[in-house]
mmCIF file of C-alpha atoms and ligand atoms in Angstrom:
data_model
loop_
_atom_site.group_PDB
_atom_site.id
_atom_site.type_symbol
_atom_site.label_atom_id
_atom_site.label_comp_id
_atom_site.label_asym_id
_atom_site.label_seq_id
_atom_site.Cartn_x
_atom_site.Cartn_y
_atom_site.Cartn_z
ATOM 1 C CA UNK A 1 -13.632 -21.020 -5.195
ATOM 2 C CA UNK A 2 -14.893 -17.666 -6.280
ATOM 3 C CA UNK A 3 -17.927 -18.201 -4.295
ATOM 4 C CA UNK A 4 -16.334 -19.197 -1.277
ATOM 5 C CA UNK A 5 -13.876 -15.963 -1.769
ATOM 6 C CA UNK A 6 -17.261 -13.823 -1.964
ATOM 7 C CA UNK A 7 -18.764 -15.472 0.920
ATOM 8 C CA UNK A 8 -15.849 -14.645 3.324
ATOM 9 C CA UNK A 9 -15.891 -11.471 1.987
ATOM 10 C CA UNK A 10 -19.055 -10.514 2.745
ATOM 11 C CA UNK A 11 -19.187 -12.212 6.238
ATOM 12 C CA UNK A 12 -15.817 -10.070 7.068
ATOM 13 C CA UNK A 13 -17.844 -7.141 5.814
ATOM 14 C CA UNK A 14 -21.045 -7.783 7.871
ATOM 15 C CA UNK A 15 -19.103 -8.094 11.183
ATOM 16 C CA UNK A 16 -17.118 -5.026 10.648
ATOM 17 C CA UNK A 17 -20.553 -3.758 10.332
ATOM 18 C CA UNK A 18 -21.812 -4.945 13.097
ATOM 19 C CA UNK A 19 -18.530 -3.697 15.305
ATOM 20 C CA UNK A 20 -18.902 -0.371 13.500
ATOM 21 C CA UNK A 21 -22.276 0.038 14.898
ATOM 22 C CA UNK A 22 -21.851 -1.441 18.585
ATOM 23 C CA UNK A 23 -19.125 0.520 18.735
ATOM 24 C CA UNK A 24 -20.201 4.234 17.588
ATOM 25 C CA UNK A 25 -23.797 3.448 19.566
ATOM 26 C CA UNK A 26 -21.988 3.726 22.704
ATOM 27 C CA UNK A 27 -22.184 6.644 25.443
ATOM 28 C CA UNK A 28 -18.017 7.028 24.792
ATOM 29 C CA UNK A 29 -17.828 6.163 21.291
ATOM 30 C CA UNK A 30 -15.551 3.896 19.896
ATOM 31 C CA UNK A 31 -14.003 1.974 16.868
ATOM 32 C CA UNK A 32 -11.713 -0.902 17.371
ATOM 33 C CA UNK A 33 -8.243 -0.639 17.235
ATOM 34 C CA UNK A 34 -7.846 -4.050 15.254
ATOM 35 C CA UNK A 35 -9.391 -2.355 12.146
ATOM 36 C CA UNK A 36 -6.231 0.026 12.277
ATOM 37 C CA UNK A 37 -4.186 -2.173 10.155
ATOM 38 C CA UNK A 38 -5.563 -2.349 6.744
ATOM 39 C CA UNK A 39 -3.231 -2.381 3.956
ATOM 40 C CA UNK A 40 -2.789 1.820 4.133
ATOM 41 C CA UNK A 41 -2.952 1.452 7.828
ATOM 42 C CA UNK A 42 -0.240 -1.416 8.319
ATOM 43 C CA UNK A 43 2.120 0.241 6.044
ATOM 44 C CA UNK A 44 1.617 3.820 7.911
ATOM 45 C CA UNK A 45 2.449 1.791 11.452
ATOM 46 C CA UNK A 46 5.634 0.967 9.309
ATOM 47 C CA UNK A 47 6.476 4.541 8.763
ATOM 48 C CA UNK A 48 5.370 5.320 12.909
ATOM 49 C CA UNK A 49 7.767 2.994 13.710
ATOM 50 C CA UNK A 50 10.673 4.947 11.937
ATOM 51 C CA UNK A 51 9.919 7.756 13.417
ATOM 52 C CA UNK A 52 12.203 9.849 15.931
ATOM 53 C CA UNK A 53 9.424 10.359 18.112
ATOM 54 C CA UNK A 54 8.361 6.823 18.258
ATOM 55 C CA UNK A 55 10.881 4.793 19.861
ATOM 56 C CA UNK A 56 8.937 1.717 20.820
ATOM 57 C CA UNK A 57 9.603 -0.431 17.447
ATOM 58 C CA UNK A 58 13.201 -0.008 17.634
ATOM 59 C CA UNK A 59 13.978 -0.624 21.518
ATOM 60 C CA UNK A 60 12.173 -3.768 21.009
ATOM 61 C CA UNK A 61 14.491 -4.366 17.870
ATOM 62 C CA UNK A 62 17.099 -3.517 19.958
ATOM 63 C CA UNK A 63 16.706 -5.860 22.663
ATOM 64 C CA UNK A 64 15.886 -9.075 20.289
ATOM 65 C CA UNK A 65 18.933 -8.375 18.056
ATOM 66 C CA UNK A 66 21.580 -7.617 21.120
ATOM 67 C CA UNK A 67 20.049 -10.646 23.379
ATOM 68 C CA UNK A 68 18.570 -13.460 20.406
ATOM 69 C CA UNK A 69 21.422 -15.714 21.717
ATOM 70 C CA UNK A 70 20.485 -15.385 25.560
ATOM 71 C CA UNK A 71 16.903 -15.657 24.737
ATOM 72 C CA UNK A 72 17.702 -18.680 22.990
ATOM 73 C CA UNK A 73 19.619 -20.481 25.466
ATOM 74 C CA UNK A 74 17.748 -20.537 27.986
ATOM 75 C CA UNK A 75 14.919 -22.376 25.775
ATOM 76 C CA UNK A 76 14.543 -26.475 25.689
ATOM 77 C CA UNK A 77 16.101 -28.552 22.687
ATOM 78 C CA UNK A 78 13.141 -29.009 20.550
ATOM 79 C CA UNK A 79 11.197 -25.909 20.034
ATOM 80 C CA UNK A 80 8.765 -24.374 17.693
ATOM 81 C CA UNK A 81 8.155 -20.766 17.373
ATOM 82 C CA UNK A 82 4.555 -18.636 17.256
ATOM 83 C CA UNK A 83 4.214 -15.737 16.893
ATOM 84 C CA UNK A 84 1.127 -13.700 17.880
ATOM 85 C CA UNK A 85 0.598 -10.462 15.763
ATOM 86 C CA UNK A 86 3.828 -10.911 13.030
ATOM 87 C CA UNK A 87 3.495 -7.704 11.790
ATOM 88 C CA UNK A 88 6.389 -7.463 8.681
ATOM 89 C CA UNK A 89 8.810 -10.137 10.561
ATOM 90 C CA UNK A 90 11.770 -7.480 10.727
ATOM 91 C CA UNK A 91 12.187 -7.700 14.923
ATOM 92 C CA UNK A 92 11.726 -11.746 14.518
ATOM 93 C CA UNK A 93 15.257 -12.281 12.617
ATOM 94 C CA UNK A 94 17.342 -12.506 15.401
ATOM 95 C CA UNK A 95 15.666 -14.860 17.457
ATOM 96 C CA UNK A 96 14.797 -17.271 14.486
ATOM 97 C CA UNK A 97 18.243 -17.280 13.081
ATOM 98 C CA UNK A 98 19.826 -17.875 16.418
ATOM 99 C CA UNK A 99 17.169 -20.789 16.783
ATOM 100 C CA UNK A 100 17.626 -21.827 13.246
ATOM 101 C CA UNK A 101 21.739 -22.355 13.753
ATOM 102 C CA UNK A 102 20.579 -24.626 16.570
ATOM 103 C CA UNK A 103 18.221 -26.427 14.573
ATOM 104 C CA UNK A 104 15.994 -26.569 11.659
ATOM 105 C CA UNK A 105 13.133 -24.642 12.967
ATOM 106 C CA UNK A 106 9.065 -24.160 12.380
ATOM 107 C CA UNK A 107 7.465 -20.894 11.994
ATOM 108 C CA UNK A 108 3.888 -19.799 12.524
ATOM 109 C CA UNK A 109 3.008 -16.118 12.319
ATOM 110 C CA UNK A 110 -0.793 -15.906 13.109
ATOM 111 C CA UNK A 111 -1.774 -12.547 12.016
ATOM 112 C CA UNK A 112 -4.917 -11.011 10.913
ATOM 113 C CA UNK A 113 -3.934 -8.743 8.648
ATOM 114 C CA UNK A 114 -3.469 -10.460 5.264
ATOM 115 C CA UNK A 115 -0.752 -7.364 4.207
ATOM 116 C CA UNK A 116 1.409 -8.036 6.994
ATOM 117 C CA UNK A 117 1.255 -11.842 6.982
ATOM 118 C CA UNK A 118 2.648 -11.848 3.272
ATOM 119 C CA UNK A 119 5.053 -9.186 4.267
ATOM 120 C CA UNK A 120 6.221 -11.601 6.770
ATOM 121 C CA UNK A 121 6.600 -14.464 5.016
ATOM 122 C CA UNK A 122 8.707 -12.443 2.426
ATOM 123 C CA UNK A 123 11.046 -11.369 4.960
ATOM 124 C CA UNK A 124 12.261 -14.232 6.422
ATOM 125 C CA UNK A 125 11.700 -16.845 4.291
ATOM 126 C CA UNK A 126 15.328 -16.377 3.478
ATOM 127 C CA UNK A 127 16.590 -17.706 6.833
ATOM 128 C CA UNK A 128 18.542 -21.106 6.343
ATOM 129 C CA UNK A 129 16.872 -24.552 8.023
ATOM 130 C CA UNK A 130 13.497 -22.766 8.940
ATOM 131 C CA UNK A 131 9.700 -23.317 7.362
ATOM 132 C CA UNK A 132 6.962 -20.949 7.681
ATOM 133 C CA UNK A 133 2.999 -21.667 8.002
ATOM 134 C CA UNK A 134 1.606 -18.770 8.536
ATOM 135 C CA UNK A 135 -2.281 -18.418 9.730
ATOM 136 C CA UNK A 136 -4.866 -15.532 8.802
ATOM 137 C CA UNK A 137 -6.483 -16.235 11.900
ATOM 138 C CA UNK A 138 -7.432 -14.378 15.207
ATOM 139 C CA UNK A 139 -4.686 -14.884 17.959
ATOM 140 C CA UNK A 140 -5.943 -17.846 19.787
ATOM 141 C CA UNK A 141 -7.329 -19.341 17.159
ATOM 142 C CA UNK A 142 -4.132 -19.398 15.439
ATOM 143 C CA UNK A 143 -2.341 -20.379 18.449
ATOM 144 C CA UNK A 144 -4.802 -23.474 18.762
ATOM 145 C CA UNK A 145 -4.463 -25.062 15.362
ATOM 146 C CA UNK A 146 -0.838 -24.159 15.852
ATOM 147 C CA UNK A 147 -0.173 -26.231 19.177
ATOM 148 C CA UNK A 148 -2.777 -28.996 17.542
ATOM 149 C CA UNK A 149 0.145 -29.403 14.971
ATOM 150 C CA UNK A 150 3.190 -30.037 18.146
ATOM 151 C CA UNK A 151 5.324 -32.901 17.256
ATOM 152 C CA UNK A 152 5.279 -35.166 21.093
ATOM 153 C CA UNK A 153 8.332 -33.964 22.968
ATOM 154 C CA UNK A 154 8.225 -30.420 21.450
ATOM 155 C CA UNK A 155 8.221 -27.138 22.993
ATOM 156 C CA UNK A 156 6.316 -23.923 21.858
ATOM 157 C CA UNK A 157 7.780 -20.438 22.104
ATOM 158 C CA UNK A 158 5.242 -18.117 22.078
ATOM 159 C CA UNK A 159 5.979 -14.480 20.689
ATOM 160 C CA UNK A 160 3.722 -11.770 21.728
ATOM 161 C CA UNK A 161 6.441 -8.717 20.981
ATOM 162 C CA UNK A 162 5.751 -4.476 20.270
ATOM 163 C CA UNK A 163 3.437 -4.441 23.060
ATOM 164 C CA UNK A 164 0.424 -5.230 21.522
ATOM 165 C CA UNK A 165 -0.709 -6.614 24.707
ATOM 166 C CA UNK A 166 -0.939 -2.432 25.949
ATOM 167 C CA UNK A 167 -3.742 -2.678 23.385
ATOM 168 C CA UNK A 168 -5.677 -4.277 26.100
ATOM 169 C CA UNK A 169 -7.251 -2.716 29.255
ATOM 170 C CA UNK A 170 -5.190 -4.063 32.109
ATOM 171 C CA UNK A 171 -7.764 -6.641 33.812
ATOM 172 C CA UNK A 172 -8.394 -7.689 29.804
ATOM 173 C CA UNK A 173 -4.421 -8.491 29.324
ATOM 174 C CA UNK A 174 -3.982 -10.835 32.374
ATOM 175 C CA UNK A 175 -7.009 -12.931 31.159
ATOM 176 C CA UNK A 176 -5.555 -13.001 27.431
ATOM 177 C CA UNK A 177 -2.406 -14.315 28.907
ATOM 178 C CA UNK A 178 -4.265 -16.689 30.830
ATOM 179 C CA UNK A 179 -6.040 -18.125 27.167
ATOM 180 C CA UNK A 180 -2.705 -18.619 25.650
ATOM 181 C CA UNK A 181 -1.371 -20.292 28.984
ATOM 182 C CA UNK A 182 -4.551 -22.795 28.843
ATOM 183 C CA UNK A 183 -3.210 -23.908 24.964
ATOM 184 C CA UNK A 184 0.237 -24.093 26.202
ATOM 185 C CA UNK A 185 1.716 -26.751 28.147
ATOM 186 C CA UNK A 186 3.852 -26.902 31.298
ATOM 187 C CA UNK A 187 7.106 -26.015 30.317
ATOM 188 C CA UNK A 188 6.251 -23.974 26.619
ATOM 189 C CA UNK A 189 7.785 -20.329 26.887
ATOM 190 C CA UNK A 190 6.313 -16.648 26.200
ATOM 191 C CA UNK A 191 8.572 -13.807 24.967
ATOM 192 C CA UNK A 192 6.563 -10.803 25.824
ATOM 193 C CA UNK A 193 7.501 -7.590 24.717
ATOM 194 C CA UNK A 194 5.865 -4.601 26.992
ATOM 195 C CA UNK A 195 6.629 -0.670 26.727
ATOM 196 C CA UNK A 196 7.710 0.994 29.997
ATOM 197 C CA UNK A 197 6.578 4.215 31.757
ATOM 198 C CA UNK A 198 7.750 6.961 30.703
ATOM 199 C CA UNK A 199 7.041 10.988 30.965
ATOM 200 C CA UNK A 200 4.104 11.745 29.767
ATOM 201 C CA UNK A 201 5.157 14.844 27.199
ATOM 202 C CA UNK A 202 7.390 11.878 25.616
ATOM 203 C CA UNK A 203 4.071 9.712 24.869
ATOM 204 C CA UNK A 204 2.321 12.345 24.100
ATOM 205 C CA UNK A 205 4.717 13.558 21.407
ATOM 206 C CA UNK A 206 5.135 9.564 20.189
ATOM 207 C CA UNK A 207 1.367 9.648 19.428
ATOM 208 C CA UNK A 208 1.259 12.708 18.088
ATOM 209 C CA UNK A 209 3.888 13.294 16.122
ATOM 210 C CA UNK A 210 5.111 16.458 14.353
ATOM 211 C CA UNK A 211 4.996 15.023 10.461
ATOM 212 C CA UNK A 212 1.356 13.853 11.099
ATOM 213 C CA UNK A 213 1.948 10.034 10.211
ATOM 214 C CA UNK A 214 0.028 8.861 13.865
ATOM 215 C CA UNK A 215 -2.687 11.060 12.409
ATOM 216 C CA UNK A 216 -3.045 9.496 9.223
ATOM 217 C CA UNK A 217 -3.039 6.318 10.580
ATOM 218 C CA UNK A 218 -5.945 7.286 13.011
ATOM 219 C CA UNK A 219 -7.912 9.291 10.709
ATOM 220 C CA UNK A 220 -7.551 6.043 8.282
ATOM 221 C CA UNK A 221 -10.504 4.599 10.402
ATOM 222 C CA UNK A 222 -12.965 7.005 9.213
ATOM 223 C CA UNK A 223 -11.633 6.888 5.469
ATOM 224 C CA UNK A 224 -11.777 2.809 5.777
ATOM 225 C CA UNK A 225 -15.817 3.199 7.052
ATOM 226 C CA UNK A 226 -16.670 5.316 4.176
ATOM 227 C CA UNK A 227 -15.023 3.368 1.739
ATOM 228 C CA UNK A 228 -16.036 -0.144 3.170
ATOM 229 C CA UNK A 229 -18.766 0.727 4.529
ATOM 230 C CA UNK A 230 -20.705 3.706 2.748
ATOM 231 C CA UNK A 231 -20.466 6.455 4.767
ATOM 232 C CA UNK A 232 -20.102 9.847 4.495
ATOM 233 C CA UNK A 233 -17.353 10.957 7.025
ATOM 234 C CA UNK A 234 -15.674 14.344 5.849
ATOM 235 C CA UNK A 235 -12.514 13.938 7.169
ATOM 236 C CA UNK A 236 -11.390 17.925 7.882
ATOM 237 C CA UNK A 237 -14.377 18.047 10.437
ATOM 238 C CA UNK A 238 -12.590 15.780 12.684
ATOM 239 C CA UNK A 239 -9.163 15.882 13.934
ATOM 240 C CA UNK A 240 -6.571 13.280 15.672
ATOM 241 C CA UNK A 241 -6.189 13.857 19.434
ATOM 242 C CA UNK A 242 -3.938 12.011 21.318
ATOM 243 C CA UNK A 243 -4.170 12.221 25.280
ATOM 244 C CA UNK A 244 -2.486 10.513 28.806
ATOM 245 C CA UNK A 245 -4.903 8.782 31.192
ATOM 246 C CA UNK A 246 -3.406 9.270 34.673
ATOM 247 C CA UNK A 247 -5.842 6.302 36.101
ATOM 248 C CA UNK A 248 -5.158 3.762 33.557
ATOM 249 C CA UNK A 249 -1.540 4.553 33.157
ATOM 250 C CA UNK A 250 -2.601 4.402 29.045
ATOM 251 C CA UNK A 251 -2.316 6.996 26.085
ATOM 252 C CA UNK A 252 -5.423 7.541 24.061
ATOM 253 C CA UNK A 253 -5.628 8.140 20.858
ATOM 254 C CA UNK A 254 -9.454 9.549 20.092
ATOM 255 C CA UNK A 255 -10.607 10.909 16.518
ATOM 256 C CA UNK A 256 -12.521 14.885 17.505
ATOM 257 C CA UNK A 257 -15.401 15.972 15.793
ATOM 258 C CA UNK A 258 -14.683 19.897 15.344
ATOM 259 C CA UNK A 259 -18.163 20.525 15.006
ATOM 260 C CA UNK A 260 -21.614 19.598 15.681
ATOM 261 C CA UNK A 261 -22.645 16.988 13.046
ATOM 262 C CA UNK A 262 -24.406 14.087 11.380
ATOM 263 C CA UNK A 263 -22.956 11.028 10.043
ATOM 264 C CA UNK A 264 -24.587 8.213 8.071
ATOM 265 C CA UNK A 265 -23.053 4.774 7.761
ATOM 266 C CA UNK A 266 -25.261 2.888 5.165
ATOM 267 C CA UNK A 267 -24.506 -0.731 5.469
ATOM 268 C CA UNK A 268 -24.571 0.092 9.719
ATOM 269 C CA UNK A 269 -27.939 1.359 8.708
ATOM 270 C CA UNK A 270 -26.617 3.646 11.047
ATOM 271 C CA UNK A 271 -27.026 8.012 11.438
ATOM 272 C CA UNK A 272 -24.591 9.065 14.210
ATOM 273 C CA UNK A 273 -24.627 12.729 16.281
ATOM 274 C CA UNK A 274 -21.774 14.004 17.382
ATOM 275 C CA UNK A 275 -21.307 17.500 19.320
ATOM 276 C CA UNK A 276 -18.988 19.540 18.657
ATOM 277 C CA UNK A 277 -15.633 18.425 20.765
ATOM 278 C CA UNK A 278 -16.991 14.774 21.488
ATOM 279 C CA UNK A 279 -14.660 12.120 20.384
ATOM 280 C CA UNK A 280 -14.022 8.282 18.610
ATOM 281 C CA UNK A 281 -11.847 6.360 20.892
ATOM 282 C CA UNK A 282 -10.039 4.363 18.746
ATOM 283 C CA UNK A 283 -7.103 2.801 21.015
ATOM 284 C CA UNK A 284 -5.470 2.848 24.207
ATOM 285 C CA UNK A 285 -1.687 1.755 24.776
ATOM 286 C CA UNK A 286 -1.047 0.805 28.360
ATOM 287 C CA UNK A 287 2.406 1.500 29.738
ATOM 288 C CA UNK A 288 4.144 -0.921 32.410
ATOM 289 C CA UNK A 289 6.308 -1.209 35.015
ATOM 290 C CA UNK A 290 8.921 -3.658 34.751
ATOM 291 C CA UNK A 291 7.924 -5.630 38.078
ATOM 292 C CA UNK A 292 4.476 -5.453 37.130
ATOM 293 C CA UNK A 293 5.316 -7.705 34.409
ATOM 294 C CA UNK A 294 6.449 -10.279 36.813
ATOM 295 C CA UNK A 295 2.835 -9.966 38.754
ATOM 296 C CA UNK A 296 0.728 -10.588 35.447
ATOM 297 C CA UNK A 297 2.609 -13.254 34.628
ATOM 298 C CA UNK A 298 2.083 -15.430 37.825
ATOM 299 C CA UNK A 299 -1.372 -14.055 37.393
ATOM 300 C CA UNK A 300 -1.988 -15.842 34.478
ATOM 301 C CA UNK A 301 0.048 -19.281 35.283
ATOM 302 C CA UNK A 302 3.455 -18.689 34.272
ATOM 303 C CA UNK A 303 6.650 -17.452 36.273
ATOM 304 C CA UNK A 304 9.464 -14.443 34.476
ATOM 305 C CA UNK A 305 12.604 -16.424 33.986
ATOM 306 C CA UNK A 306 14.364 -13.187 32.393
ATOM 307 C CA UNK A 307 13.976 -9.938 31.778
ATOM 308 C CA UNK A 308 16.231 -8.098 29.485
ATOM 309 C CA UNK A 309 15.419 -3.884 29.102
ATOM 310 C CA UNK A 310 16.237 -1.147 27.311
ATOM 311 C CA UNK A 311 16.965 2.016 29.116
ATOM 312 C CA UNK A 312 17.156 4.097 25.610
ATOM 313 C CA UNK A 313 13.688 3.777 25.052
ATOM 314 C CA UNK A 314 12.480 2.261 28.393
ATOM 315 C CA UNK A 315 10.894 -1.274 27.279
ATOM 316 C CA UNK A 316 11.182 -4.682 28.505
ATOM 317 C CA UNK A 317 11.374 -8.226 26.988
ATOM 318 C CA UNK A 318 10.398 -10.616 29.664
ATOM 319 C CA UNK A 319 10.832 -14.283 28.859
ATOM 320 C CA UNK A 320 8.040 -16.607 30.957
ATOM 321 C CA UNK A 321 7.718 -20.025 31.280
ATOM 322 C CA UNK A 322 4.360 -21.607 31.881
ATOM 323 C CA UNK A 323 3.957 -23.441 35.071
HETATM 324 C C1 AVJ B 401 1.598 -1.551 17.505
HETATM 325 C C2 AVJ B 401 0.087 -1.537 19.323
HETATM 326 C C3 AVJ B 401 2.397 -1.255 19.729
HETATM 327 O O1 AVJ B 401 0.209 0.974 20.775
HETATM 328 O O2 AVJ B 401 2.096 1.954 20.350
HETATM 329 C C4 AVJ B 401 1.371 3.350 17.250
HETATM 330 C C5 AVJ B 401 0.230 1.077 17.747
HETATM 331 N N1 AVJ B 401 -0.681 3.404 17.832
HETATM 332 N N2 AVJ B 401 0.976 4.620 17.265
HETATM 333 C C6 AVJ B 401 1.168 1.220 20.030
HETATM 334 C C7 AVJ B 401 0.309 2.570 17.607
HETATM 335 C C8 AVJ B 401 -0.262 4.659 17.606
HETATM 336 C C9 AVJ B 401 1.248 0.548 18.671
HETATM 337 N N3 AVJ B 401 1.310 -0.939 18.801
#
């Protein structure tokens, strides 16, 4: 057991390696935005999300709380629920306990952060009639051993909620959607959550935000490489910068090197030059329009059934059904 704990540990190790060095050997350099959410980076999301600047968490909350039971009935009879990307659980209440009042209900949060998953679990393992399995797994890997486990006759909701899916460049979104359709069946249902378009001075402030939480979490790339990884980032020679891309229709967030530099990453066996003013793209978070939700969706093999939006916080939940 304590082997097999060191041996995952080390292979999770060697491929953040390995995506620590593809990534910073580019021409635009880059770090992933999945290694945001360690434990210090998935708790300062948490903190994002409460901010007044950042109004994305809680128009999603929002939505699920005020529309669980119209969500809900317009799903089948027998119907398990997973969820891509859990995060803590909070937003998933509403629908579950609507669900759960129907019937008793199975859960599967497939998350792979091992923080949030527990966090998860925690939360709404209070909710009457419902078990939990959740998986520390990529998404569609999850999502496969999940609908491997479908009792005959039962339908899958699929939750892919906060928008994650603006983590992905526009072309790469349709074709993620059309993975999970392929595991899904005819019939099985996706709640997608997707933020809206909005003016730009808005995003700009949600991303940069005047308490410097967006920062930390950013910056908490660079402090995760040196202490996972060895290397010798000093963090007051770069700075957060977050910026609007007019062609993509995406906010960037990019970590600045204030100065011309050297970097060495040890177990990257890696030195990195930077100029002074070149920059670590670290994510992008694509905004929508509310019909263009419809158009991915048939793009990828299912058809919008409903769309339910908030105009507080523009963002739409948009509930497909695979054809
Ligand atoms: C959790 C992916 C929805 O893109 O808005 C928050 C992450 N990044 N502030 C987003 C995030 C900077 C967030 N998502």
């Amino acid at each position: 057991m304590l082997m097999l704990t060191h041996a995952v540990t080390t292979d999770v190790n060697l491929e953040f390696a390995a995506d620590i060095r593809e990534g910073l050997t580019k021409e635009q350099k880059e770090l992933p935005s999945k290694y945001l959410y360690d434990e210090v980076g998935s708790r300062l999301f948490e903190v994002i999300s409460v901010l007044p600047e950042y109004g994305l968490t809680r128009a999603d909350e929002r939505l699920l709380h005020r529309y669980a039971s119209d969500i809900v009935a317009r799903l089948p009879r027998r119907v398990a629920v997973a969820e891509l990307g859990s995060g803590t659980g909070k937003k998933t209440r509403w629908i579950l306990q609507s669900l759960c009042r129907r019937q008793k209900t199975s859960y599967y949060p497939i998350e792979i952060s091992r923080t949030a998953l527990a966090m998860c679990e925690r939360e709404l393992g209070d909710i009457d009639a419902i078990s939990i399995v959740g998986f520390e797994r990529e998404y569609l890997d999850g999502l496969l051993e999940v609908a491997a486990r479908r009792q005959r006759g039962q339908h899958l909701l699929v939750l892919f909620l906060g928008s994650t899916i603006g983590n992905f460049e526009r072309a790469a979104g349709v074709r993620f959607l059309r993975e999970v359709r392929r595991i899904l069946q005819p019939g099985d249902f996706l709640l997608l959550g997707t933020d809206l378009e909005k003016p730009i001075p808005q995003l700009i402030k949600a991303y940069d935000d005047a308490l410097g939480v967006t920062a930390a979490f950013n910056m908490n790339l660079l402090h995760r490489v040196n202490h996972e990884l060895g290397a010798n980032f000093v963090l007051e020679q770069f700075e957060h910068m977050a910026k609007y891309n007019q062609q993509a229709r995406s906010i960037e967030m990019h970590i600045r090197s204030n100065r011309k530099q050297t970097v060495t990453i040890p177990e990257c066996g890696l030195t990195v030059q930077f100029a002074e003013g070149e920059t670590i793209w670290t994510e992008s978070s694509h905004k929508y329009s509310s019909t263009e939700v419809f158009q991915i969706a048939e793009a990828a093999g299912f058809s919008c059934r409903a769309q339910w939006i908030d105009h507080e916080w523009p963002f739409a939940e948009s509930l497909l059904v695979a054809q």
